[in-house]
PDB file of C-alpha atoms in Angstrom:
ATOM      1  CA  MET A   1     -39.132  10.183 147.159  1.00  0.00           C
ATOM      2  CA  PRO A   2     -42.454   9.950 145.235  1.00  0.00           C
ATOM      3  CA  THR A   3     -43.494   6.549 144.011  1.00  0.00           C
ATOM      4  CA  ALA A   4     -44.261   5.882 140.346  1.00  0.00           C
ATOM      5  CA  SER A   5     -47.870   6.067 139.366  1.00  0.00           C
ATOM      6  CA  PRO A   6     -49.446   2.670 138.674  1.00  0.00           C
ATOM      7  CA  ILE A   7     -51.290   4.285 135.718  1.00  0.00           C
ATOM      8  CA  ARG A   8     -49.483   4.621 132.419  1.00  0.00           C
ATOM      9  CA  ILE A   9     -50.949   6.646 129.537  1.00  0.00           C
ATOM     10  CA  PHE A  10     -49.681   6.062 125.992  1.00  0.00           C
ATOM     11  CA  ARG A  11     -50.313   8.716 123.343  1.00  0.00           C
ATOM     12  CA  PRO A  12     -49.058   9.300 119.832  1.00  0.00           C
ATOM     13  CA  ARG A  13     -46.791  12.323 119.457  1.00  0.00           C
ATOM     14  CA  ILE A  14     -46.732  13.416 115.811  1.00  0.00           C
ATOM     15  CA  ALA A  15     -50.381  12.857 115.098  1.00  0.00           C
ATOM     16  CA  ARG A  16     -51.267  14.720 118.261  1.00  0.00           C
ATOM     17  CA  ILE A  17     -49.142  17.723 117.337  1.00  0.00           C
ATOM     18  CA  TYR A  18     -50.475  17.944 113.792  1.00  0.00           C
ATOM     19  CA  ALA A  19     -54.078  17.468 114.840  1.00  0.00           C
ATOM     20  CA  LEU A  20     -53.940  20.204 117.450  1.00  0.00           C
ATOM     21  CA  ALA A  21     -52.147  22.557 115.059  1.00  0.00           C
ATOM     22  CA  ILE A  22     -54.524  21.915 112.146  1.00  0.00           C
ATOM     23  CA  GLY A  23     -57.618  22.197 114.385  1.00  0.00           C
ATOM     24  CA  SER A  24     -56.470  25.485 115.825  1.00  0.00           C
ATOM     25  CA  VAL A  25     -55.532  26.981 112.428  1.00  0.00           C
ATOM     26  CA  MET A  26     -58.817  25.901 110.890  1.00  0.00           C
ATOM     27  CA  MET A  27     -60.925  27.422 113.683  1.00  0.00           C
ATOM     28  CA  LEU A  28     -58.938  30.644 113.486  1.00  0.00           C
ATOM     29  CA  ALA A  29     -59.260  30.734 109.674  1.00  0.00           C
ATOM     30  CA  MET A  30     -63.015  30.115 109.804  1.00  0.00           C
ATOM     31  CA  THR A  31     -63.425  32.797 112.483  1.00  0.00           C
ATOM     32  CA  VAL A  32     -61.486  35.314 110.392  1.00  0.00           C
ATOM     33  CA  MET A  33     -63.573  34.414 107.332  1.00  0.00           C
ATOM     34  CA  ALA A  34     -66.788  34.900 109.247  1.00  0.00           C
ATOM     35  CA  ILE A  35     -65.593  38.351 110.308  1.00  0.00           C
ATOM     36  CA  ILE A  36     -64.042  39.758 107.129  1.00  0.00           C
ATOM     37  CA  LEU A  37     -66.535  38.584 104.454  1.00  0.00           C
ATOM     38  CA  PRO A  38     -68.524  41.412 102.969  1.00  0.00           C
ATOM     39  CA  TYR A  39     -72.070  41.701 104.381  1.00  0.00           C
ATOM     40  CA  PRO A  40     -74.366  41.968 101.408  1.00  0.00           C
ATOM     41  CA  GLN A  41     -72.963  38.912  99.634  1.00  0.00           C
ATOM     42  CA  PHE A  42     -72.601  36.858 102.842  1.00  0.00           C
ATOM     43  CA  ALA A  43     -75.457  36.912 105.293  1.00  0.00           C
ATOM     44  CA  ILE A  44     -75.328  36.111 108.988  1.00  0.00           C
ATOM     45  CA  SER A  45     -76.273  32.462 108.188  1.00  0.00           C
ATOM     46  CA  ASP A  46     -73.183  32.183 106.009  1.00  0.00           C
ATOM     47  CA  ARG A  47     -70.974  33.503 108.784  1.00  0.00           C
ATOM     48  CA  VAL A  48     -72.534  31.128 111.286  1.00  0.00           C
ATOM     49  CA  GLY A  49     -71.958  28.305 108.794  1.00  0.00           C
ATOM     50  CA  PHE A  50     -68.230  29.144 108.661  1.00  0.00           C
ATOM     51  CA  LEU A  51     -68.087  29.073 112.436  1.00  0.00           C
ATOM     52  CA  ILE A  52     -69.897  25.750 112.581  1.00  0.00           C
ATOM     53  CA  LEU A  53     -67.614  24.226 109.942  1.00  0.00           C
ATOM     54  CA  GLY A  54     -64.526  25.424 111.901  1.00  0.00           C
ATOM     55  CA  ALA A  55     -65.969  23.925 115.076  1.00  0.00           C
ATOM     56  CA  ILE A  56     -66.621  20.555 113.412  1.00  0.00           C
ATOM     57  CA  ILE A  57     -63.120  20.432 111.957  1.00  0.00           C
ATOM     58  CA  SER A  58     -61.632  21.429 115.298  1.00  0.00           C
ATOM     59  CA  TRP A  59     -63.676  18.838 117.117  1.00  0.00           C
ATOM     60  CA  PHE A  60     -62.508  16.089 114.706  1.00  0.00           C
ATOM     61  CA  CYS A  61     -58.860  17.157 115.136  1.00  0.00           C
ATOM     62  CA  TRP A  62     -59.294  17.254 118.937  1.00  0.00           C
ATOM     63  CA  ARG A  63     -60.641  13.647 118.840  1.00  0.00           C
ATOM     64  CA  GLN A  64     -57.569  12.587 116.876  1.00  0.00           C
ATOM     65  CA  ALA A  65     -55.329  14.370 119.327  1.00  0.00           C
ATOM     66  CA  SER A  66     -56.976  12.663 122.279  1.00  0.00           C
ATOM     67  CA  VAL A  67     -56.521   9.036 121.253  1.00  0.00           C
ATOM     68  CA  CYS A  68     -54.705   7.115 123.996  1.00  0.00           C
ATOM     69  CA  VAL A  69     -54.269   3.868 125.832  1.00  0.00           C
ATOM     70  CA  LYS A  70     -54.595   4.132 129.603  1.00  0.00           C
ATOM     71  CA  ALA A  71     -53.019   1.184 131.391  1.00  0.00           C
ATOM     72  CA  GLU A  72     -54.296   0.855 134.955  1.00  0.00           C
ATOM     73  CA  PRO A  73     -53.502  -1.827 137.489  1.00  0.00           C
ATOM     74  CA  ASP A  74     -56.816  -3.696 136.878  1.00  0.00           C
ATOM     75  CA  ARG A  75     -57.899  -2.583 133.398  1.00  0.00           C
ATOM     76  CA  VAL A  76     -57.000  -0.949 130.063  1.00  0.00           C
ATOM     77  CA  THR A  77     -58.960   1.934 128.568  1.00  0.00           C
ATOM     78  CA  VAL A  78     -58.510   2.372 124.798  1.00  0.00           C
ATOM     79  CA  ARG A  79     -59.685   5.721 123.322  1.00  0.00           C
ATOM     80  CA  ASN A  80     -59.667   5.669 119.537  1.00  0.00           C
ATOM     81  CA  LEU A  81     -61.011   8.275 117.132  1.00  0.00           C
ATOM     82  CA  PHE A  82     -64.695   7.497 117.566  1.00  0.00           C
ATOM     83  CA  SER A  83     -64.886   4.985 120.430  1.00  0.00           C
ATOM     84  CA  THR A  84     -63.694   4.257 123.979  1.00  0.00           C
ATOM     85  CA  THR A  85     -63.334   0.678 125.062  1.00  0.00           C
ATOM     86  CA  ARG A  86     -62.607  -0.577 128.598  1.00  0.00           C
ATOM     87  CA  LEU A  87     -61.056  -3.975 128.898  1.00  0.00           C
ATOM     88  CA  GLU A  88     -59.750  -6.193 131.717  1.00  0.00           C
ATOM     89  CA  TRP A  89     -56.118  -7.174 131.221  1.00  0.00           C
ATOM     90  CA  ALA A  90     -57.192 -10.831 130.829  1.00  0.00           C
ATOM     91  CA  GLN A  91     -59.286  -9.904 127.774  1.00  0.00           C
ATOM     92  CA  ILE A  92     -56.189  -8.913 125.810  1.00  0.00           C
ATOM     93  CA  VAL A  93     -54.308 -11.939 124.454  1.00  0.00           C
ATOM     94  CA  ASP A  94     -51.518 -10.240 122.556  1.00  0.00           C
ATOM     95  CA  LEU A  95     -50.407  -7.039 120.834  1.00  0.00           C
ATOM     96  CA  THR A  96     -49.362  -6.967 117.189  1.00  0.00           C
ATOM     97  CA  PHE A  97     -47.693  -4.117 115.292  1.00  0.00           C
ATOM     98  CA  MET A  98     -47.406  -5.465 111.804  1.00  0.00           C
ATOM     99  CA  GLU A  99     -44.833  -3.952 109.372  1.00  0.00           C
ATOM    100  CA  GLY A 100     -46.595  -1.316 107.315  1.00  0.00           C
ATOM    101  CA  ALA A 101     -49.594  -1.123 109.672  1.00  0.00           C
ATOM    102  CA  PRO A 102     -50.472   2.464 110.701  1.00  0.00           C
ATOM    103  CA  TRP A 103     -51.028   1.450 114.329  1.00  0.00           C
ATOM    104  CA  ALA A 104     -50.920  -1.481 116.698  1.00  0.00           C
ATOM    105  CA  THR A 105     -53.712  -4.033 117.164  1.00  0.00           C
ATOM    106  CA  ALA A 106     -54.776  -5.864 120.307  1.00  0.00           C
ATOM    107  CA  ASN A 107     -55.912  -9.442 119.885  1.00  0.00           C
ATOM    108  CA  LEU A 108     -58.778 -10.145 122.256  1.00  0.00           C
ATOM    109  CA  ASN A 109     -59.781 -13.444 123.921  1.00  0.00           C
ATOM    110  CA  THR A 110     -63.077 -13.314 121.985  1.00  0.00           C
ATOM    111  CA  GLY A 111     -61.190 -13.688 118.692  1.00  0.00           C
ATOM    112  CA  ASP A 112     -61.786  -9.998 117.808  1.00  0.00           C
ATOM    113  CA  THR A 113     -59.157  -7.371 117.307  1.00  0.00           C
ATOM    114  CA  LEU A 114     -59.074  -3.771 118.567  1.00  0.00           C
ATOM    115  CA  SER A 115     -57.017  -1.055 116.969  1.00  0.00           C
ATOM    116  CA  LEU A 116     -54.731   0.804 119.377  1.00  0.00           C
ATOM    117  CA  MET A 117     -54.315   4.173 117.630  1.00  0.00           C
ATOM    118  CA  ALA A 118     -52.050   5.363 120.466  1.00  0.00           C
ATOM    119  CA  PHE A 119     -49.164   3.318 119.066  1.00  0.00           C
ATOM    120  CA  GLN A 120     -48.588   4.838 115.615  1.00  0.00           C
ATOM    121  CA  ARG A 121     -46.079   4.020 112.921  1.00  0.00           C
ATOM    122  CA  THR A 122     -45.595   7.756 112.219  1.00  0.00           C
ATOM    123  CA  ASP A 123     -43.915   8.056 115.628  1.00  0.00           C
ATOM    124  CA  GLY A 124     -41.140   5.777 114.378  1.00  0.00           C
ATOM    125  CA  ALA A 125     -38.929   4.170 116.993  1.00  0.00           C
ATOM    126  CA  ARG A 126     -40.823   5.897 119.803  1.00  0.00           C
ATOM    127  CA  GLY A 127     -44.163   4.345 118.685  1.00  0.00           C
ATOM    128  CA  ILE A 128     -42.593   0.874 118.485  1.00  0.00           C
ATOM    129  CA  ALA A 129     -40.868   1.320 121.858  1.00  0.00           C
ATOM    130  CA  GLU A 130     -44.126   2.344 123.543  1.00  0.00           C
ATOM    131  CA  ALA A 131     -45.917  -0.634 121.981  1.00  0.00           C
ATOM    132  CA  LYS A 132     -43.275  -2.935 123.334  1.00  0.00           C
ATOM    133  CA  GLU A 133     -43.592  -1.311 126.760  1.00  0.00           C
ATOM    134  CA  PHE A 134     -47.339  -1.905 126.657  1.00  0.00           C
ATOM    135  CA  GLN A 135     -46.791  -5.496 125.528  1.00  0.00           C
ATOM    136  CA  ALA A 136     -44.376  -5.978 128.498  1.00  0.00           C
ATOM    137  CA  LEU A 137     -47.131  -4.691 130.817  1.00  0.00           C
ATOM    138  CA  LEU A 138     -49.560  -7.040 129.138  1.00  0.00           C
ATOM    139  CA  TYR A 139     -47.315 -10.047 129.747  1.00  0.00           C
ATOM    140  CA  GLU A 140     -46.731  -8.929 133.327  1.00  0.00           C
ATOM    141  CA  LYS A 141     -50.475  -8.720 133.999  1.00  0.00           C
ATOM    142  CA  SER A 142     -51.432 -11.930 132.162  1.00  0.00           C
ATOM    143  CA  ASP A 143     -52.316 -15.008 134.159  1.00  0.00           C
ATOM    144  CA  PRO A 144     -49.632 -17.765 134.139  1.00  0.00           C
ATOM    145  CA  ALA A 145     -52.367 -20.389 133.341  1.00  0.00           C
TER     146      ALA A 145
END
């Protein structure tokens, strides 16, 4: 019987689905536009511009779809929209998921906070349950001192 992996990855569900769908549709739409636009009015540079715009939108959507929190035995890696942060478990004091907040927040031992976009309010009960699961891991990993 295989043992459970000591690494747990938390990801949002709804934001991920929408981001991947929107990014794919936008890239497809920009590619079609680049192909079907009439030539004399739209030069090659215009067509390349459509492809670049589609690529930028798709890249942004891919970044949104790839946000996650990776809980490993010795550290936590938080990948948000524009940054990736690696923390030791001891650096995280607590997790808060305020009513009305779009995502959870980690309170750090430096007094700073770090948004955890992997736990999103749009996921409803699933997002809250995963935040509680991460918080349980946090309490399990914290020093009893």
